[in-house]
Coordinates of C-alpha atoms and ligand atoms in Angstrom, one line a residue:
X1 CA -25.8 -37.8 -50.0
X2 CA -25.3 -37.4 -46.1
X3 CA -26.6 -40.3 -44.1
X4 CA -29.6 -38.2 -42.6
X5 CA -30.1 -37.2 -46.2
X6 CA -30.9 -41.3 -47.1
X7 CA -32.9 -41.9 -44.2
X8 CA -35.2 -39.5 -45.7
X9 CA -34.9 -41.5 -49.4
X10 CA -36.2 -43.8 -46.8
X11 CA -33.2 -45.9 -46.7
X12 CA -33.2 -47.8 -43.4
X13 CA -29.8 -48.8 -41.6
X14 CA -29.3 -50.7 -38.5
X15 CA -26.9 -48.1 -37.3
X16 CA -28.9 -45.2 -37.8
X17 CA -27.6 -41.7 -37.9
X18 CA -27.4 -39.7 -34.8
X19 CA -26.9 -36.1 -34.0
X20 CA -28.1 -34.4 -30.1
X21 CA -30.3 -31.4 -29.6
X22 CA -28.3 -28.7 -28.0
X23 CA -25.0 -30.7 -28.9
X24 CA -23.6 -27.3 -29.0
X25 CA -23.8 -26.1 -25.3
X26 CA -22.6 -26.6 -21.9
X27 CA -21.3 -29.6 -21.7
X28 CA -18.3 -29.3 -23.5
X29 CA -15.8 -27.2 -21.4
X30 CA -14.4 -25.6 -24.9
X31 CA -18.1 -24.1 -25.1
X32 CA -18.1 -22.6 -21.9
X33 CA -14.8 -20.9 -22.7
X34 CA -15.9 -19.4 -25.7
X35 CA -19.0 -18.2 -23.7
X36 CA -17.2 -16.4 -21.4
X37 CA -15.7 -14.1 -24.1
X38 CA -19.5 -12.6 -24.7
X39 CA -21.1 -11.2 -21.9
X40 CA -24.3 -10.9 -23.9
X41 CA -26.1 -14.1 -25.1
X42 CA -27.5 -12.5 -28.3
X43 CA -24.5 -10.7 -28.9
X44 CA -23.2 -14.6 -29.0
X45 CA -25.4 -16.0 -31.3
X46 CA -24.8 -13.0 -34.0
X47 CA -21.4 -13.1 -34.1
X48 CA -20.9 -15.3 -37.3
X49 CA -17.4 -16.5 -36.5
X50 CA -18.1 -17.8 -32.9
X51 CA -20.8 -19.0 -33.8
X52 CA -19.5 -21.3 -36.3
X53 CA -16.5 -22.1 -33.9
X54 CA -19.8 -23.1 -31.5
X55 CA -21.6 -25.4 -34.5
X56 CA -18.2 -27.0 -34.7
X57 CA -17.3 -28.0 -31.5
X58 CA -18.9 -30.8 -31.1
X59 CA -18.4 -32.7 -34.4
X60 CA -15.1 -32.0 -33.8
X61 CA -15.2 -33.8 -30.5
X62 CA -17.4 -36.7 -31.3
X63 CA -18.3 -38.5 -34.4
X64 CA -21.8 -37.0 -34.8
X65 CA -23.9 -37.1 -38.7
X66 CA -25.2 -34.0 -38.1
X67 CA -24.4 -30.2 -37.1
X68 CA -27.3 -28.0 -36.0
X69 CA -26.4 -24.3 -36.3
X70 CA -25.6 -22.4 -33.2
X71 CA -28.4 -19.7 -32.6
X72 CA -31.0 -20.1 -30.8
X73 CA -35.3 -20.0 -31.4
X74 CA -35.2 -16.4 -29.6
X75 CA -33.4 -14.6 -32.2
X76 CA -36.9 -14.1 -34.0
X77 CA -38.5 -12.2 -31.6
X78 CA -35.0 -10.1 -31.2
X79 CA -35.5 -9.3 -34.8
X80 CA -39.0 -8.5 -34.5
X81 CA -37.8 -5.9 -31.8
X82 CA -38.5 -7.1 -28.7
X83 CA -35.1 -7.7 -27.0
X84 CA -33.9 -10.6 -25.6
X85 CA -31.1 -11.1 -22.4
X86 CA -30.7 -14.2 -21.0
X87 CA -30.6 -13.5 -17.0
X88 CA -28.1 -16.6 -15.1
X89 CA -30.7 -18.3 -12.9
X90 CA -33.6 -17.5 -14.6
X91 CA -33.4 -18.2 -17.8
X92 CA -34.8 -15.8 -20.8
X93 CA -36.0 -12.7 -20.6
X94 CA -37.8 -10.8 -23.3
X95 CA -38.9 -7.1 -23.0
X96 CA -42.4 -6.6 -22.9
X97 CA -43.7 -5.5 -26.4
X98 CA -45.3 -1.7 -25.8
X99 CA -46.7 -0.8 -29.3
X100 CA -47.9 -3.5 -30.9
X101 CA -49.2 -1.6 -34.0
X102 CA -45.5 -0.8 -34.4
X103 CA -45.0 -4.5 -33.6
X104 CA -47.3 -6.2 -36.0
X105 CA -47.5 -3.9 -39.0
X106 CA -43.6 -3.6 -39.3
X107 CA -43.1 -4.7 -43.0
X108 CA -39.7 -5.0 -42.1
X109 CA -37.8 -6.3 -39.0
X110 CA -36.7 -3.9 -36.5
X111 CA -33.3 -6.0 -36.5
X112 CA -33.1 -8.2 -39.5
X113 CA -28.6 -8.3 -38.8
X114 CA -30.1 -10.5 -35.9
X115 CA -31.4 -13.3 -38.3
X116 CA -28.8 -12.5 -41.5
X117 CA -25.9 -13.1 -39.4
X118 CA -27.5 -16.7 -38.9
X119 CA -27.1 -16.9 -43.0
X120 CA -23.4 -16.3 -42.5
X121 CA -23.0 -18.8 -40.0
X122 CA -24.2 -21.2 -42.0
X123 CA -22.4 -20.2 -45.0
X124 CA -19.2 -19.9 -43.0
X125 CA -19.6 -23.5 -41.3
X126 CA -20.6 -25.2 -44.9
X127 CA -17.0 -24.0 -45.9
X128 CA -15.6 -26.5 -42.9
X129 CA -18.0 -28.9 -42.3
X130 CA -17.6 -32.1 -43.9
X131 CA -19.7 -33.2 -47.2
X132 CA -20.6 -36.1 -45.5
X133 CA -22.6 -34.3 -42.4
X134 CA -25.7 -32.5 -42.6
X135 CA -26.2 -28.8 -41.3
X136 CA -29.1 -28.3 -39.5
X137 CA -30.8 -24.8 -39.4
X138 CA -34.1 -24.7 -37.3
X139 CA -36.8 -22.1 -35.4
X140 CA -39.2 -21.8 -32.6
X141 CA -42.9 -22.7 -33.7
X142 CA -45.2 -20.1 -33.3
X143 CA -46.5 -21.4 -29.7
X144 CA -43.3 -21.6 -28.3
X145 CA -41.8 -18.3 -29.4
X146 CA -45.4 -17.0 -28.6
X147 CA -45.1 -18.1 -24.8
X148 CA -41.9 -16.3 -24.4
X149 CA -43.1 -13.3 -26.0
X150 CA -45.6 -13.0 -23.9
X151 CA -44.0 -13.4 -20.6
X152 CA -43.8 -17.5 -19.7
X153 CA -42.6 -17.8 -16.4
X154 CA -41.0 -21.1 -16.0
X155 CA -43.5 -23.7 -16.3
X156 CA -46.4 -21.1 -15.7
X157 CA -48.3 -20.7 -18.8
X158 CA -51.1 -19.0 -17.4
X159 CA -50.2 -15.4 -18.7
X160 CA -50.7 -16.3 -22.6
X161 CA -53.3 -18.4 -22.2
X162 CA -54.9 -15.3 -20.2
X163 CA -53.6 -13.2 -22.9
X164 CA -55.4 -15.0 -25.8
X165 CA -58.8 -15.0 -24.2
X166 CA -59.1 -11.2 -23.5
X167 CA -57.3 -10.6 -26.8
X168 CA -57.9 -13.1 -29.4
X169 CA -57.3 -10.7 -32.1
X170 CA -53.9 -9.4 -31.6
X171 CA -53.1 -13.2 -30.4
X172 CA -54.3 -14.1 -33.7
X173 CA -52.5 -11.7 -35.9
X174 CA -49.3 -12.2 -34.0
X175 CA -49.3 -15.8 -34.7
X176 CA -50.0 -14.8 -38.5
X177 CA -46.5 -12.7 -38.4
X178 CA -44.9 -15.2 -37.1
X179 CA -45.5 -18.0 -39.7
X180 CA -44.3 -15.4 -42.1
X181 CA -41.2 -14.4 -40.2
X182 CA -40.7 -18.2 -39.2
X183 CA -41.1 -19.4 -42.9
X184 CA -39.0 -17.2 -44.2
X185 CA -36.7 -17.8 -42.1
X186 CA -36.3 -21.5 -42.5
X187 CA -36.3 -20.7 -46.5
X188 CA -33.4 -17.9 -46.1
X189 CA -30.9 -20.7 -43.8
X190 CA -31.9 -23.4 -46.9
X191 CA -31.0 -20.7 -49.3
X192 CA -27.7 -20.2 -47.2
X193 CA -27.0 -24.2 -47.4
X194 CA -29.1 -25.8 -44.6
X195 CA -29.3 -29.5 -45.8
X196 CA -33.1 -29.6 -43.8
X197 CA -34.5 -27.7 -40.8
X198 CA -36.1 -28.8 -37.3
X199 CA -39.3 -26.2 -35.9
X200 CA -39.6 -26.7 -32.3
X201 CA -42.8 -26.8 -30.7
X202 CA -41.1 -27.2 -27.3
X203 CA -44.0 -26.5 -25.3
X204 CA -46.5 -28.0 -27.5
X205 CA -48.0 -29.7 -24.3
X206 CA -48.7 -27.0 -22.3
X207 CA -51.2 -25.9 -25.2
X208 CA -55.0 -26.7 -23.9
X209 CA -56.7 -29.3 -25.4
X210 CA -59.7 -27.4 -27.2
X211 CA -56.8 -25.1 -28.9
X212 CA -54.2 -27.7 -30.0
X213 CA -55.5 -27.3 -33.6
X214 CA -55.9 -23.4 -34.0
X215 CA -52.4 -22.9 -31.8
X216 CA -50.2 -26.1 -32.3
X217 CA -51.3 -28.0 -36.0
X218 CA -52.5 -24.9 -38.2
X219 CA -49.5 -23.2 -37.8
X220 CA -47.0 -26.0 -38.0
X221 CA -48.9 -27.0 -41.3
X222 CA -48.8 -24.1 -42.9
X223 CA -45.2 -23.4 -42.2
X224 CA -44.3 -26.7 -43.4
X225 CA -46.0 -25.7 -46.5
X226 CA -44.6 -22.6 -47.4
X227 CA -40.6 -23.8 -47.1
X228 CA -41.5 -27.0 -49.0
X229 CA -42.8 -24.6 -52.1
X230 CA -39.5 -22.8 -52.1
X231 CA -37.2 -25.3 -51.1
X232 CA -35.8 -29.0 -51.6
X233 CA -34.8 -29.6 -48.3
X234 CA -36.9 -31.7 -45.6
X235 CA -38.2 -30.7 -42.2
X236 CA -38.1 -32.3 -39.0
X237 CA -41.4 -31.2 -36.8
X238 CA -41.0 -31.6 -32.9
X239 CA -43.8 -30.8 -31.2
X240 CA -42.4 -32.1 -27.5
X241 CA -45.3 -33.5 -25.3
X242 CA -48.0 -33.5 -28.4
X243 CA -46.8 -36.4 -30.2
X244 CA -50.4 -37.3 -31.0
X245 CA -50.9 -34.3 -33.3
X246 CA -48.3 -35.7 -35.6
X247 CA -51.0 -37.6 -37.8
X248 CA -53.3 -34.6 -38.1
X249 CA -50.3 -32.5 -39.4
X250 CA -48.7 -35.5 -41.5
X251 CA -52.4 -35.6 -43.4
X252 CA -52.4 -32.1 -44.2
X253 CA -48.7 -31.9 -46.1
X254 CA -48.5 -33.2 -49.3
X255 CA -44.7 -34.0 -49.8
X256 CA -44.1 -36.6 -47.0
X257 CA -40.7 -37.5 -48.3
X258 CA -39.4 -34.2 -47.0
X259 CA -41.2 -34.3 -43.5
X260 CA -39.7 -35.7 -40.0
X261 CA -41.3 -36.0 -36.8
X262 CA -38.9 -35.8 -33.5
X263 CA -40.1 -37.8 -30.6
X264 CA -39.9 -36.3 -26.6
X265 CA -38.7 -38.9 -24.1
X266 CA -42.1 -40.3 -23.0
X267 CA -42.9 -41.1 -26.9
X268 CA -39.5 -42.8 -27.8
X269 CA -40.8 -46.3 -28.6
X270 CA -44.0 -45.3 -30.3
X271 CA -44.4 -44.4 -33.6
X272 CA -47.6 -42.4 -33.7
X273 CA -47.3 -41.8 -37.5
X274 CA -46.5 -44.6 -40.0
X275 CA -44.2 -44.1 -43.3
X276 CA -42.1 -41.0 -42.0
X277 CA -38.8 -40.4 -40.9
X278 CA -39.1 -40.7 -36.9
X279 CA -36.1 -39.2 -34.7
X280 CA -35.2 -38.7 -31.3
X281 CA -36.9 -40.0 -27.9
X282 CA -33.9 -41.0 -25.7
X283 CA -33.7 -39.6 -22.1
X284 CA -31.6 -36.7 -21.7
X285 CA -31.3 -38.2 -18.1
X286 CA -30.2 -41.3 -19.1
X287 CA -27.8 -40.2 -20.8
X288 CA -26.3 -38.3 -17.6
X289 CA -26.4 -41.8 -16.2
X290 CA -24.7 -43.8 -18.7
X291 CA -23.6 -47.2 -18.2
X292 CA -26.0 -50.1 -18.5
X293 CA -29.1 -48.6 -18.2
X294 CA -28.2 -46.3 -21.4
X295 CA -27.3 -49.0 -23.1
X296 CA -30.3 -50.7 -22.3
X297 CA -32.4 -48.1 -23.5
X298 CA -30.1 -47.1 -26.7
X299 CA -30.9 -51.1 -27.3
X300 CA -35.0 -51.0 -26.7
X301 CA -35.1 -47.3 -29.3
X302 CA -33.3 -49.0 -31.8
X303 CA -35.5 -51.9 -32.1
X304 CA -38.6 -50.1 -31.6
X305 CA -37.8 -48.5 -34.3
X306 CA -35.8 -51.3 -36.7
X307 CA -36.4 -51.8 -40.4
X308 CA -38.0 -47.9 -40.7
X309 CA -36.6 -44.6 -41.5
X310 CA -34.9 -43.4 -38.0
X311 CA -32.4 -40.3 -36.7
X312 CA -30.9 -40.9 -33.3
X313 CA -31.5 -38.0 -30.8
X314 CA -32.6 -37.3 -27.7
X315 CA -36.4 -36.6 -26.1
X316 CA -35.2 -32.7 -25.3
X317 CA -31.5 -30.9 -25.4
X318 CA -28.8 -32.5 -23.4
X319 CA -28.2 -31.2 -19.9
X320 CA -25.4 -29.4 -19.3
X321 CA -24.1 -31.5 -16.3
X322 CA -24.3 -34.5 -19.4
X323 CA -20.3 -36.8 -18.6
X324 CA -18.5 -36.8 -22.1
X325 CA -17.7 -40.2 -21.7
X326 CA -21.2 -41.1 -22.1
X327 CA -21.5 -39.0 -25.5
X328 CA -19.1 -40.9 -26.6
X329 CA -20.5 -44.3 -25.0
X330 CA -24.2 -43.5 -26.9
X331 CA -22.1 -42.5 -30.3
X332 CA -20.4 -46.2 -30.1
X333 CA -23.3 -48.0 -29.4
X334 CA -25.5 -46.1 -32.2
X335 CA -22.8 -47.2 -34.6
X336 CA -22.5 -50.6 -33.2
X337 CA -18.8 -50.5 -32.1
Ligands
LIG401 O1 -26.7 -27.1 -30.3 C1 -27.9 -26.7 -30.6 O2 -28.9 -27.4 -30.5 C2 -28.0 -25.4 -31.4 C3 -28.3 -24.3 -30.7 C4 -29.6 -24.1 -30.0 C5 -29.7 -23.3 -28.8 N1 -31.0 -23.2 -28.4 C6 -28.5 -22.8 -28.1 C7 -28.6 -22.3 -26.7 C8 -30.9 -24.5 -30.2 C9 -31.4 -25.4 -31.3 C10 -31.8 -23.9 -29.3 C11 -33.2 -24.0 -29.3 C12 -34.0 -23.5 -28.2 N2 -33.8 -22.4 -27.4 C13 -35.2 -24.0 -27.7 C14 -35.9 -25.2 -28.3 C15 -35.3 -26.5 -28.0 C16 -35.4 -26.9 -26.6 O3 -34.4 -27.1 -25.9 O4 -36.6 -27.0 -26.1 C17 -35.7 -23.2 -26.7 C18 -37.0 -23.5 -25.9 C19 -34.8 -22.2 -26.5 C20 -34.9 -21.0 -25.6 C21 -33.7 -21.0 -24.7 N3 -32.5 -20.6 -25.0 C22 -33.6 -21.5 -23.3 C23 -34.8 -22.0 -22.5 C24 -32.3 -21.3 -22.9 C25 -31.7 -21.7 -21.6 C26 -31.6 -20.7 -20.6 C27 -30.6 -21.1 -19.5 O5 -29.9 -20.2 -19.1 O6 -30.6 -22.2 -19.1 C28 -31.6 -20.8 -24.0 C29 -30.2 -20.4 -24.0 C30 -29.3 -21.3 -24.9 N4 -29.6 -21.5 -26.2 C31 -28.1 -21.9 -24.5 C32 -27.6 -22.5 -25.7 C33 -26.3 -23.3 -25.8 C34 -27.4 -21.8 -23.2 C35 -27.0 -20.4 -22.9 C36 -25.6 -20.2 -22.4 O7 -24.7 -20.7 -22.9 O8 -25.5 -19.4 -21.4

């Protein structure tokens, strides 16, 4: 049993376990040398043996309970055939998709090697990885891949929300695709030896009001559903900015022993769903700060949440300009020392 494995027997500590979203990134200087050796993002993410050199990097470095795979939530609609580069300054880019009969009715993926090489990965870091940390697999929700796929621009979502109004249909039936490519691709990086999976709703809050049900909570639940009747192994849900949701999915999934909810920075001290495994909330700013004021906060999460199930983590990924003295400094003071 790995630590992050008891919390979810709802085993509460007063060290809880900790791992960081994006822990695997550009921070650590041994990441951005290994970057440099692929030109191509993508190219990156599917080559099995860096990427498991990525996963690794920093557990090796820092005393972590948890590796997440190194991949990243755009590898789905890679797959699906609408390619992916990552421009410096910019940020993602994804081709426009130009036939979407092609698109939708594909009863195969154009790429599938994009998503099997993730299996490898995770079979290859399971081989290294100690028993006693958990691997991580994890996707995009259908919202968040869906407002890259449809050409977000920064924090401008005003092109999908245009796009589902003058098309609802093919909005619809892309978001039905997606819960079956999502699913089964959470179920495949179980199968592969995934301990439990996180689906990131990362721009949950940008999702209007009237459509947080039909766009955010219908198709988290049913995703949820789906890997828990083919797997073991629990979920984390973090729907960044839409907290508030979290009961209205929680009522709707039957096995709540395998269900987590992650917490973005402005929810870390609540708990807006009683009797599941809460992680995350700390300021990924803070943490570029350090000193007092981390440990300050470090001190106000861990008693907010004391004497329930908890996973130390941050609100969002770390930032890349993150000191690796202050890792280390929210690693120490997690584990007390
Ligand atoms: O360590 C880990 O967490 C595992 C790997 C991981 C990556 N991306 C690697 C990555 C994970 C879990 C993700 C998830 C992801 N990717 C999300 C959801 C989580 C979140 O942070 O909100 C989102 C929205 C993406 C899409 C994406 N991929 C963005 C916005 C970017 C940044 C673009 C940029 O240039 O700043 C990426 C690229 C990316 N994914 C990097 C890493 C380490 C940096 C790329 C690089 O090294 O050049």
């Amino acid at each position: 049993m790995t630590k992050i494995q008891n919390t979810f027997k709802k085993m509460v500590s007063h060290h809880p376990p900790i791992w960081l979203m994006r822990q695997a990134g550009r921070y650590l200087p041994e990441y951005r040398k290994l970057r440099q050796e692929f030109p191509s993002f993508m190219e990156f993410c599917r080559n099995s043996q860096a990427a498991t050199t990525a996963t690794l990097q920093p557990i090796n470095r820092f005393d972590f309970d948890a590796a997440i795979i190194f991949s990243d939530i755009l590898t789905i609609p890679h797959a699906m055939g609408q390619t992916v580069s990552f421009v410096p300054q910019q940020g993602p880019v994804l081709e426009p998709i130009q036939d979407w009969n092609t698109f939708l009715s594909a009863a195969v993926l154009a790429d599938p090697q994009t998503l099997e090489s993730t299996y490898q990965t995770i079979k290859l870091t399971r081989h290294t990885l100690p028993q006693e940390k958990s691997l991580f697999g994890f996707a995009g929700a259908p919202w968040t891949l869906m407002t890259y796929m449809l050409g977000k621009k920064g924090s401008d979502y005003s092109k999908i929300i245009t796009f589902a109004a003058e098309h609802p249909k093919l909005f619809k039936q892309l978001q039905c695709r997606l819960i079956e490519v999502i699913s089964s691709h959470l179920i495949e990086q179980i199968n592969a030896g995934a301990d439990m999976v996180q689906l990131f709703d990362s721009w949950a809050a940008a999702v209007p009001q009237a459509q947080q049900q039909a766009w955010v909570v219908e198709p988290i639940v049913q995703i949820v559903n789906k890997v828990h009747q083919q797997t073991a192994a629990p979920i984390i849900v973090f729907a960044k900015g839409a907290e508030y949701c979290y009961p209205q999915i929680a009522a709707q999934i039957e096995q709540t022993t395998k269900l987590g909810f992650s917490l973005g920075s402005a929810a870390a001290l609540t708990q807006p769903v009683k009797g599941y495994v809460l992680q995350g909330g700390l300021n990924p700013e803070t943490l570029v700060q350090g000193g007092e004021r981390l440990a300050t906060e470090v001190q106000q999460i861990l008693q907010a949440h004391a004497g329930t199930p908890y996973i130390f983590n941050l609100g969002h990924g770390i930032l890349p300009h993150t000191p690796l003295a202050h890792v280390e400094q929210l690693v120490n003071l997690v584990a007390g020392h």
